Coordinates of C-alpha atoms in Angstrom, one line a residue:
Chain A
M1 CA 92.6 153.8 140.3
A2 CA 94.3 150.5 139.9
D3 CA 93.3 149.1 143.3
A4 CA 89.7 150.3 142.8
T5 CA 89.1 148.0 139.8
A6 CA 87.3 144.8 140.4
V7 CA 85.8 142.9 137.6
T8 CA 82.4 141.6 138.5
V9 CA 80.3 138.9 136.9
E10 CA 78.1 141.7 135.6
D11 CA 81.2 143.2 133.8
L12 CA 81.9 139.8 132.3
V13 CA 78.3 139.6 131.0
A14 CA 78.7 143.1 129.5
W15 CA 81.9 141.9 127.8
V16 CA 80.0 139.1 126.0
H17 CA 77.2 141.6 125.1
R18 CA 79.8 144.0 123.6
F19 CA 81.6 141.1 121.8
S20 CA 78.3 140.0 120.3
E21 CA 77.6 143.6 119.1
V22 CA 81.0 144.0 117.4
I23 CA 80.8 140.6 115.9
A24 CA 77.5 141.5 114.3
E25 CA 79.0 144.8 113.0
H26 CA 82.0 142.9 111.5
A27 CA 80.2 139.7 110.4
D28 CA 80.3 140.4 106.7
E29 CA 84.0 141.4 106.9
L30 CA 84.8 138.2 108.8
T31 CA 83.0 136.1 106.3
Q32 CA 84.8 137.9 103.4
L33 CA 88.2 137.2 105.1
D34 CA 87.2 133.6 105.4
S35 CA 86.3 133.2 101.7
P36 CA 89.7 133.0 100.1
I37 CA 91.3 130.8 102.7
G38 CA 88.4 129.1 104.5
D39 CA 84.8 128.2 103.9
A40 CA 83.2 131.6 104.0
D41 CA 81.2 131.1 107.2
H42 CA 83.2 132.7 110.1
G43 CA 81.1 135.8 110.4
T44 CA 77.8 134.0 110.0
N45 CA 78.7 131.3 112.5
M46 CA 80.1 133.7 115.1
R47 CA 77.2 136.1 114.9
R48 CA 74.7 133.2 115.4
G49 CA 76.8 131.8 118.3
C50 CA 77.3 135.1 120.1
R51 CA 73.6 135.9 119.9
A52 CA 72.8 132.5 121.4
A53 CA 75.4 133.1 124.1
V54 CA 73.8 136.4 125.0
E55 CA 70.4 134.8 125.2
A56 CA 71.7 132.0 127.4
L57 CA 73.3 134.6 129.8
E58 CA 70.0 136.4 130.0
A59 CA 68.2 133.2 130.7
T60 CA 70.5 131.8 133.3
G61 CA 72.0 134.8 135.1
P62 CA 75.3 133.3 136.2
E63 CA 76.2 133.8 139.9
D64 CA 80.0 133.3 139.7
V65 CA 82.8 133.4 137.2
T66 CA 82.8 129.7 136.7
G67 CA 79.1 129.7 136.0
F68 CA 79.6 132.5 133.5
G69 CA 82.3 130.7 131.7
R70 CA 80.4 127.4 131.5
A71 CA 77.2 129.1 130.2
I72 CA 79.0 130.9 127.4
A73 CA 81.1 127.9 126.5
M74 CA 78.3 125.4 126.1
K75 CA 76.4 127.9 123.9
L76 CA 79.3 128.8 121.7
I77 CA 80.3 125.2 121.3
S78 CA 76.8 124.2 120.2
A79 CA 75.7 127.3 118.3
V80 CA 78.9 128.4 116.5
G81 CA 80.0 124.9 115.3
G82 CA 82.9 124.3 113.0
T83 CA 86.3 125.0 114.4
S84 CA 85.6 128.3 116.1
G85 CA 82.8 126.9 118.3
P86 CA 85.1 124.6 120.3
L87 CA 88.0 127.0 120.3
Y88 CA 86.0 130.0 121.7
G89 CA 84.1 127.5 123.9
S90 CA 87.4 126.3 125.4
F91 CA 88.5 129.9 125.9
F92 CA 85.4 130.7 128.1
L93 CA 85.4 127.4 129.9
A94 CA 89.0 127.8 131.0
F95 CA 88.4 131.5 131.8
G96 CA 85.6 130.4 134.2
T97 CA 87.5 127.5 135.7
A98 CA 90.6 129.7 136.4
G99 CA 88.4 132.6 137.7
G100 CA 86.7 130.3 140.2
A101 CA 83.5 130.3 142.2
T102 CA 83.8 134.0 143.0
H103 CA 81.7 137.1 142.1
T104 CA 84.7 139.4 141.5
L105 CA 88.2 139.2 140.1
D106 CA 91.0 141.5 140.9
D107 CA 93.4 142.8 138.2
A108 CA 95.9 139.9 138.5
G109 CA 93.0 137.4 138.7
T110 CA 91.5 138.8 135.5
V111 CA 94.7 138.6 133.5
A112 CA 95.4 135.1 135.0
A113 CA 92.0 133.9 133.9
L114 CA 92.7 135.4 130.4
R115 CA 96.0 133.5 130.3
A116 CA 94.3 130.3 131.2
A117 CA 91.8 130.9 128.5
V118 CA 94.4 131.5 125.8
D119 CA 96.4 128.5 126.9
A120 CA 93.2 126.4 126.5
V121 CA 92.8 127.6 123.0
A122 CA 96.4 126.6 122.2
A123 CA 95.9 123.2 123.8
R124 CA 92.6 122.5 122.0
G125 CA 93.8 123.7 118.6
K126 CA 97.4 122.3 119.0
A127 CA 98.6 125.5 117.4
E128 CA 101.5 127.9 118.0
P129 CA 102.1 131.5 117.3
G130 CA 103.0 131.9 113.7
D131 CA 100.5 129.3 112.5
K132 CA 98.1 132.0 111.2
T133 CA 95.3 131.4 113.7
M134 CA 93.4 133.1 116.6
L135 CA 96.5 132.7 118.7
D136 CA 98.5 135.2 116.7
A137 CA 96.2 137.8 118.2
L138 CA 95.5 136.2 121.6
I139 CA 99.0 135.3 122.7
P140 CA 100.6 138.7 122.2
A141 CA 97.6 140.3 123.8
V142 CA 97.9 138.3 127.0
E143 CA 101.6 138.7 127.1
A144 CA 101.3 142.4 126.8
M145 CA 98.7 142.4 129.6
E146 CA 101.0 140.4 131.9
A147 CA 103.9 142.7 131.2
S148 CA 101.9 145.8 131.8
L149 CA 100.6 144.6 135.2
E150 CA 104.1 143.5 136.2
A151 CA 105.4 147.0 135.4
G152 CA 102.8 148.4 137.8
G153 CA 100.1 149.3 135.3
S154 CA 96.4 149.3 136.1
L155 CA 94.0 146.8 134.5
R156 CA 93.0 149.6 132.2
D157 CA 96.7 150.0 131.1
A158 CA 97.0 146.3 130.7
M159 CA 93.9 146.0 128.6
A160 CA 95.0 148.9 126.4
A161 CA 98.3 147.2 125.8
G162 CA 96.6 143.9 125.1
T163 CA 94.3 145.5 122.5
T164 CA 97.2 147.1 120.7
A165 CA 99.1 143.8 120.7
A166 CA 96.1 141.9 119.5
E167 CA 95.6 144.3 116.6
E168 CA 99.3 144.1 115.6
G169 CA 99.2 140.3 115.9
M170 CA 96.1 140.2 113.7
H171 CA 97.8 142.3 111.0
A172 CA 100.9 140.1 111.3
T173 CA 98.9 137.1 110.1
T174 CA 98.6 138.5 106.6
P175 CA 102.0 137.4 105.3
M176 CA 102.0 134.1 107.1
I177 CA 101.6 130.7 105.6
A178 CA 98.7 128.9 107.3
R179 CA 99.7 125.7 109.2
K180 CA 96.4 124.8 110.8
G181 CA 92.9 124.4 109.7
R182 CA 91.3 124.5 106.3
A183 CA 93.6 127.3 105.1
S184 CA 96.6 125.1 105.6
Y185 CA 95.6 123.0 102.5
L186 CA 96.4 126.1 100.4
G187 CA 100.0 126.2 101.5
E188 CA 101.7 129.3 100.0
R189 CA 98.4 130.4 98.5
S190 CA 97.3 131.4 102.0
I191 CA 99.9 134.2 102.0
G192 CA 98.5 137.7 101.7
H193 CA 95.2 137.1 103.5
Q194 CA 94.5 138.2 107.1
D195 CA 93.3 135.4 109.3
P196 CA 89.6 135.6 110.1
G197 CA 90.1 133.9 113.5
A198 CA 92.8 136.3 114.5
T199 CA 90.4 139.1 113.5
S200 CA 87.5 137.9 115.7
S201 CA 90.0 137.4 118.5
W202 CA 91.1 141.0 118.3
L203 CA 87.5 142.0 118.6
L204 CA 87.2 139.8 121.7
V205 CA 90.2 141.5 123.3
R206 CA 89.0 144.9 122.3
S207 CA 85.6 144.4 123.7
A208 CA 87.2 143.1 127.0
A209 CA 89.1 146.4 127.2
E210 CA 85.9 148.3 126.6
T211 CA 83.9 146.6 129.3
L212 CA 86.2 145.1 132.0
A213 CA 88.4 148.2 132.5
A214 CA 86.3 151.0 131.3
Chain B
M1 CA 71.3 128.0 91.8
K2 CA 68.8 125.2 90.9
K3 CA 68.2 122.7 93.7
L4 CA 65.3 120.6 94.8
I5 CA 64.9 122.3 98.2
N6 CA 62.3 124.4 100.0
G7 CA 64.6 126.8 101.7
T8 CA 68.3 127.0 102.2
D9 CA 68.0 127.1 106.0
D10 CA 65.9 123.8 106.2
V11 CA 68.0 121.5 104.0
V12 CA 69.5 119.3 106.7
A13 CA 66.3 119.2 108.9
E14 CA 64.0 118.4 106.0
A15 CA 66.4 115.7 104.6
L16 CA 66.3 114.1 108.1
Q17 CA 62.5 114.2 108.1
G18 CA 62.4 112.5 104.7
M19 CA 65.0 109.9 105.8
E20 CA 62.8 109.0 108.7
Q21 CA 59.8 108.5 106.4
A22 CA 61.9 106.3 104.1
H23 CA 63.6 104.4 106.9
P24 CA 61.2 103.9 109.8
E25 CA 63.7 101.3 111.2
L26 CA 66.0 104.2 112.2
K27 CA 65.4 106.5 115.2
I28 CA 66.0 110.1 114.5
N29 CA 66.4 112.8 117.1
H30 CA 65.4 115.9 115.1
E31 CA 66.2 118.4 117.9
L32 CA 69.9 117.4 118.2
K33 CA 70.1 115.9 114.7
V34 CA 71.2 112.3 115.6
I35 CA 70.4 109.2 113.5
V36 CA 70.4 106.0 115.6
R37 CA 69.7 102.4 114.7
G38 CA 66.3 101.2 115.9
D39 CA 67.5 98.7 118.4
A40 CA 70.2 100.8 120.1
P41 CA 71.7 100.5 122.6
V42 CA 72.7 96.8 122.0
Q43 CA 73.7 95.5 125.4
G44 CA 77.3 94.3 125.6
K45 CA 78.2 95.5 122.1
V46 CA 80.7 98.2 121.3
G47 CA 78.9 101.2 119.8
V48 CA 80.4 102.7 116.6
I49 CA 79.4 106.2 115.7
S50 CA 80.6 108.8 113.2
G51 CA 79.5 112.2 112.0
G52 CA 80.5 115.1 109.9
G53 CA 79.2 117.8 107.7
S54 CA 76.1 117.1 105.6
G55 CA 76.4 117.0 101.8
H56 CA 78.3 113.7 101.6
E57 CA 75.3 111.4 101.6
P58 CA 74.8 108.5 102.0
M59 CA 77.8 109.0 104.4
H60 CA 77.2 108.9 107.4
G61 CA 73.5 108.6 108.1
G62 CA 73.0 106.1 105.3
F63 CA 75.4 103.7 107.0
V64 CA 73.4 103.4 110.3
G65 CA 72.1 100.0 110.9
R66 CA 73.0 96.4 111.9
G67 CA 76.6 95.6 111.0
M68 CA 77.8 99.2 110.4
L69 CA 77.2 102.4 112.4
D70 CA 75.1 102.6 115.6
A71 CA 74.6 106.3 115.1
A72 CA 75.6 109.3 113.0
C73 CA 75.6 113.0 113.6
P74 CA 75.0 115.2 110.6
G75 CA 76.2 118.8 110.8
E76 CA 75.1 121.6 108.6
V77 CA 76.3 121.3 105.0
F78 CA 80.1 120.9 105.0
T79 CA 80.2 122.0 108.7
S80 CA 81.2 119.8 111.6
P81 CA 78.5 118.7 113.9
T82 CA 78.8 119.8 117.5
P83 CA 79.8 118.0 120.7
D84 CA 76.3 118.0 122.1
Q85 CA 75.1 116.0 119.1
M86 CA 78.0 113.6 119.4
L87 CA 77.5 113.2 123.2
E88 CA 73.8 112.4 122.6
A89 CA 74.8 109.8 119.9
T90 CA 77.4 108.3 122.2
K91 CA 74.9 107.9 125.1
A92 CA 72.2 106.5 122.8
V93 CA 74.4 103.7 121.6
D94 CA 76.4 102.8 124.8
G95 CA 75.6 99.3 125.6
G96 CA 78.2 99.1 128.4
A97 CA 81.1 98.0 126.2
G98 CA 82.3 101.4 125.2
V99 CA 81.9 103.5 122.1
L100 CA 84.3 104.1 119.1
H101 CA 84.2 107.5 117.4
I102 CA 85.3 107.3 113.8
V103 CA 86.4 110.9 112.9
K104 CA 87.5 112.3 109.5
N105 CA 90.6 114.4 109.8
Y106 CA 89.2 118.0 109.4
T107 CA 90.1 120.5 112.1
G108 CA 86.5 121.2 113.1
D109 CA 85.5 117.5 113.2
V110 CA 88.5 116.6 115.3
L111 CA 88.0 119.4 117.8
N112 CA 84.3 118.8 118.2
F113 CA 84.8 115.0 118.6
E114 CA 87.6 115.5 121.1
M115 CA 85.3 117.7 123.3
A116 CA 82.5 115.1 122.9
A117 CA 84.8 112.3 124.0
E118 CA 85.9 114.3 127.1
L119 CA 82.2 115.0 128.0
A120 CA 81.2 111.3 127.5
Q121 CA 84.2 110.1 129.5
A122 CA 83.1 112.5 132.3
D123 CA 79.7 110.7 132.1
G124 CA 81.5 107.4 132.7
I125 CA 81.3 106.1 129.1
D126 CA 84.5 104.5 127.7
V127 CA 85.2 106.2 124.4
A128 CA 88.0 105.5 121.9
S129 CA 88.6 107.6 118.8
V130 CA 90.3 107.0 115.5
V131 CA 91.0 109.8 113.1
I132 CA 90.8 108.8 109.4
D133 CA 93.4 110.5 107.1
D134 CA 93.7 108.6 103.9
D135 CA 93.8 111.4 101.3
V136 CA 97.2 111.3 99.5
A137 CA 96.5 114.6 97.7
V138 CA 97.5 116.5 100.9
Q139 CA 101.1 116.7 101.9
D140 CA 101.2 115.2 105.3
S141 CA 103.5 117.4 107.4
S142 CA 103.5 119.4 110.6
F143 CA 102.9 122.4 108.3
T144 CA 99.3 121.4 107.4
A145 CA 96.2 120.2 109.1
G146 CA 97.3 116.8 107.8
R147 CA 95.7 114.5 105.3
R148 CA 91.9 114.6 105.0
G149 CA 89.6 111.7 105.8
V150 CA 87.8 110.5 102.7
G151 CA 87.0 107.2 101.1
A152 CA 88.7 104.9 103.7
T153 CA 86.1 106.3 106.2
V154 CA 83.3 104.2 104.4
L155 CA 85.4 101.1 104.5
A156 CA 86.4 101.6 108.2
E157 CA 82.7 102.1 109.2
K158 CA 81.8 98.8 107.4
I159 CA 84.6 96.7 108.7
C160 CA 84.6 98.1 112.3
G161 CA 80.8 97.9 112.5
A162 CA 81.0 94.2 111.6
A163 CA 83.7 93.6 114.2
A164 CA 81.6 95.3 116.8
E165 CA 78.5 93.3 115.7
A166 CA 80.6 90.1 116.1
G167 CA 81.2 91.0 119.8
K168 CA 84.7 92.2 119.6
D169 CA 85.8 94.5 122.5
L170 CA 86.6 98.2 122.2
A171 CA 90.3 97.8 122.1
T172 CA 90.1 95.3 119.2
V173 CA 87.6 97.3 117.2
T174 CA 89.8 100.4 117.7
E175 CA 92.9 98.6 116.6
L176 CA 91.1 97.3 113.5
C177 CA 90.0 100.8 112.6
E178 CA 93.5 102.1 112.9
R179 CA 94.7 99.3 110.7
V180 CA 92.1 100.1 108.0
N181 CA 93.2 103.7 108.1
A182 CA 96.9 102.7 107.9
Q183 CA 96.2 100.4 104.9
G184 CA 93.8 102.7 103.1
R185 CA 94.7 105.4 100.6
S186 CA 92.5 107.7 98.4
M187 CA 92.8 110.3 95.7
G188 CA 89.9 112.3 94.2
M189 CA 89.3 114.6 91.2
A190 CA 86.6 117.0 90.1
L191 CA 85.1 117.9 86.7
T192 CA 82.8 120.6 88.2
S193 CA 82.4 122.4 91.5
C194 CA 79.4 122.0 93.8
T195 CA 77.1 124.7 95.2
V196 CA 76.6 124.8 98.9
P197 CA 72.9 125.7 99.3
A198 CA 73.5 128.6 101.8
A199 CA 76.2 130.0 99.6
G200 CA 74.1 129.9 96.4
K201 CA 77.0 129.9 94.0
P202 CA 79.6 127.4 93.0
T203 CA 82.5 127.0 95.5
F204 CA 85.1 127.4 92.8
E205 CA 85.2 127.9 89.0
L206 CA 86.5 125.3 86.6
G207 CA 86.6 126.0 82.9
D208 CA 84.8 123.6 80.5
D209 CA 88.2 122.1 79.5
E210 CA 89.6 121.9 83.0
M211 CA 89.6 119.4 85.9
E212 CA 91.0 119.6 89.4
I213 CA 93.1 116.7 90.6
G214 CA 93.5 116.0 94.3
I215 CA 90.2 117.6 95.3
G216 CA 88.7 117.2 98.8
I217 CA 85.1 116.4 99.5
H218 CA 84.1 120.0 100.3
G219 CA 85.4 121.7 97.1
E220 CA 88.8 122.4 98.8
P221 CA 91.5 122.9 96.3
G222 CA 93.4 119.9 94.9
R223 CA 97.0 119.4 93.9
E224 CA 96.6 121.1 90.6
R225 CA 94.3 122.0 87.7
R226 CA 94.9 120.1 84.5
P227 CA 93.2 119.9 81.1
V228 CA 90.3 117.4 81.0
T229 CA 91.5 114.0 79.6
T230 CA 90.3 110.4 79.1
A231 CA 89.1 108.1 81.8
A232 CA 92.2 106.0 81.3
E233 CA 94.5 108.9 81.9
V234 CA 92.4 110.1 84.9
A235 CA 92.6 106.6 86.4
K236 CA 96.4 106.7 86.1
Q237 CA 96.5 110.2 87.7
L238 CA 94.5 108.8 90.7
V239 CA 96.1 105.4 91.1
D240 CA 99.8 106.4 90.6
P241 CA 100.0 108.7 93.7
I242 CA 98.2 106.1 95.8
L243 CA 100.7 103.3 94.9
A244 CA 103.6 105.7 95.3
D245 CA 102.4 106.4 98.8
L246 CA 101.7 102.8 99.8
P247 CA 103.4 100.4 97.5
Y248 CA 102.1 96.9 96.9
E249 CA 104.0 93.6 96.4
R250 CA 102.8 91.6 93.4
G251 CA 100.1 89.3 94.5
E252 CA 98.9 91.4 97.4
K253 CA 95.1 91.8 97.8
A254 CA 93.2 95.1 97.6
L255 CA 89.7 96.3 98.1
V256 CA 89.1 98.8 95.3
F257 CA 86.5 101.5 96.0
V258 CA 85.6 103.7 93.0
N259 CA 83.3 106.5 94.3
S260 CA 81.2 109.2 92.6
M261 CA 81.4 112.7 94.1
G262 CA 77.6 112.9 93.5
G263 CA 77.3 114.2 89.9
T264 CA 79.2 111.5 88.0
P265 CA 76.8 108.8 86.8
L266 CA 77.5 105.1 87.2
I267 CA 78.1 104.6 83.5
E268 CA 81.2 106.8 83.8
L269 CA 82.1 105.2 87.1
Y270 CA 82.2 101.8 85.6
I271 CA 84.4 103.1 82.8
L272 CA 86.8 104.5 85.4
Y273 CA 86.7 101.2 87.4
N274 CA 87.5 99.3 84.3
E275 CA 90.6 101.4 83.8
V276 CA 91.6 101.0 87.4
V277 CA 91.3 97.3 87.1
K278 CA 93.7 97.3 84.1
L279 CA 96.2 99.5 86.0
L280 CA 96.2 97.3 89.1
A281 CA 96.6 94.2 86.9
E282 CA 99.8 95.7 85.5
H283 CA 101.1 96.0 89.1
G284 CA 100.1 92.4 89.9
I285 CA 97.6 93.6 92.5
E286 CA 94.7 91.2 93.1
I287 CA 91.4 92.9 93.4
A288 CA 89.8 90.8 96.2
R289 CA 86.7 93.0 96.8
N290 CA 85.3 96.1 95.2
L291 CA 82.7 98.8 95.8
V292 CA 81.5 101.1 93.0
G293 CA 79.0 103.8 93.5
P294 CA 78.2 107.1 95.1
Y295 CA 79.0 106.6 98.8
I296 CA 81.0 109.6 100.0
T297 CA 79.8 112.5 97.9
S298 CA 80.3 116.3 97.6
L299 CA 76.7 117.4 96.9
E300 CA 76.3 117.5 93.1
M301 CA 79.9 117.7 92.2
Q302 CA 81.0 115.8 89.1
G303 CA 84.1 113.8 89.8
A304 CA 85.3 110.6 91.4
S305 CA 87.7 109.2 93.9
V306 CA 89.6 106.0 94.1
T307 CA 90.4 104.3 97.4
L308 CA 92.6 101.2 97.7
L309 CA 92.6 99.2 100.9
K310 CA 95.3 96.6 101.4
L311 CA 93.3 93.7 102.7
D312 CA 94.2 91.0 105.3
D313 CA 91.9 88.0 106.0
E314 CA 90.4 89.6 109.1
M315 CA 89.3 92.8 107.2
T316 CA 88.0 90.7 104.3
G317 CA 85.9 88.6 106.7
Y318 CA 84.3 91.7 108.3
W319 CA 83.8 93.3 104.9
D320 CA 81.8 90.2 103.8
A321 CA 79.8 90.1 107.0
A322 CA 76.1 90.9 106.9
V323 CA 75.1 94.6 106.8
E324 CA 71.7 96.2 106.8
T325 CA 71.7 99.9 106.3
P326 CA 69.9 102.3 103.9
A327 CA 73.0 102.5 101.6
L328 CA 74.9 99.2 102.1
R329 CA 73.0 96.0 102.4
W330 CA 74.1 92.4 101.9
G331 CA 73.9 89.1 103.6
A332 CA 71.0 90.3 105.7

């Protein structure tokens, strides 16, 4: 089935719809995770931003991958606010730019666009793995996807491997000391709390697996 | 929670409406939430803008006007404004000489202003940015988000706004802003928490006999919790870390800024200022200028911060220059 998979713009739109749904389901949990080490607004802000992004997609109906990325990015940046808005905005902007002015992406093109998206988050946030951020879920996820494709796996295999890696990466943030963002002011007091950004990033990867390689 | 509001969702929007009524000389874009001086853009003048979460009033909107900021972008309470607001502010004040973004060092503010600067540059506007990080309470290392931008922001906005008004170019105003940041140090403390309207309950709990030293302006934790003590002792606990971080030679001049976090009244602020004056006299530091009052607040939090700026003649001149804003006004 590997050669039969092509990710279309409609699939990408479905991804954002699904992401918005799971963010709404987990909004209270995300806000609770953000209370001890942040400012208790991650779930609220993400829910508001994702809803706005879905509305923007319905209004504009992007024709290609670049247009999809830009439409989402501008909405997330303006409607999420805080730190997560520009970080998730950078993710989708880079995804669209790397994907290009095309209606479909093949397996390699999809994972390459995800890699560009994750690299953009790292560049924007100037963070590295181990800093207790979104990247602790996103980087293992995209690395697992790349390894899976390289080993001859399908996009479905790659997405499954990425989701598992993202979930493991999210759990791995709990014992970490935060080195970026508001949580870093707490120093050692940030230990023992799962990072809310890594948690929403796991949901992003999981909803990609559910929609792009279903 | 007891607050003089109509609804928690409308706090920032309704405050802007009231500000427009009180200060018809300002132009307020309610859709994007941008406060702009009435005669902007001033042709040939460097534009100076800032922005940040609401709840620190009068910063930043109260500092918009001749001789200080050309525009300010308020975010939600304690939440960074967004790049579309900052881009609008940048465009609204660009008189062809470029625009300086004065940014407080918080992850969200820095990220959003970076994106706004990239967008403005793509539109052909020359943008420079200076990140203010004067809070000595935070250990500055690669293992944290770095020091927070606090009291020195107010001083940088005044001094750089005056330099821009005097016709200095973007590179000069930017260098001056970097110098103010490099020469400014702050330390704050809290006697009580504050309550973010949308949260409805205090951000943290402090016992009746406790204070938090090294507090940020959003109720972030400080260095440590200590028993409440006298104003004289608090002054020492604020001034000592500042002088340890940026030592002064005897005879050097400082601008001393004693700031209320919102809930501490002027009568207490003057008591604290008096103690700071005594301490600086012991160190042989000459207080060349001062500012005492609530200028960078944290909603209704009781507490105060001390900022020392090591002055040179150029900074002093721009500090003294005319300013005409809702919150700071002299020589106008």
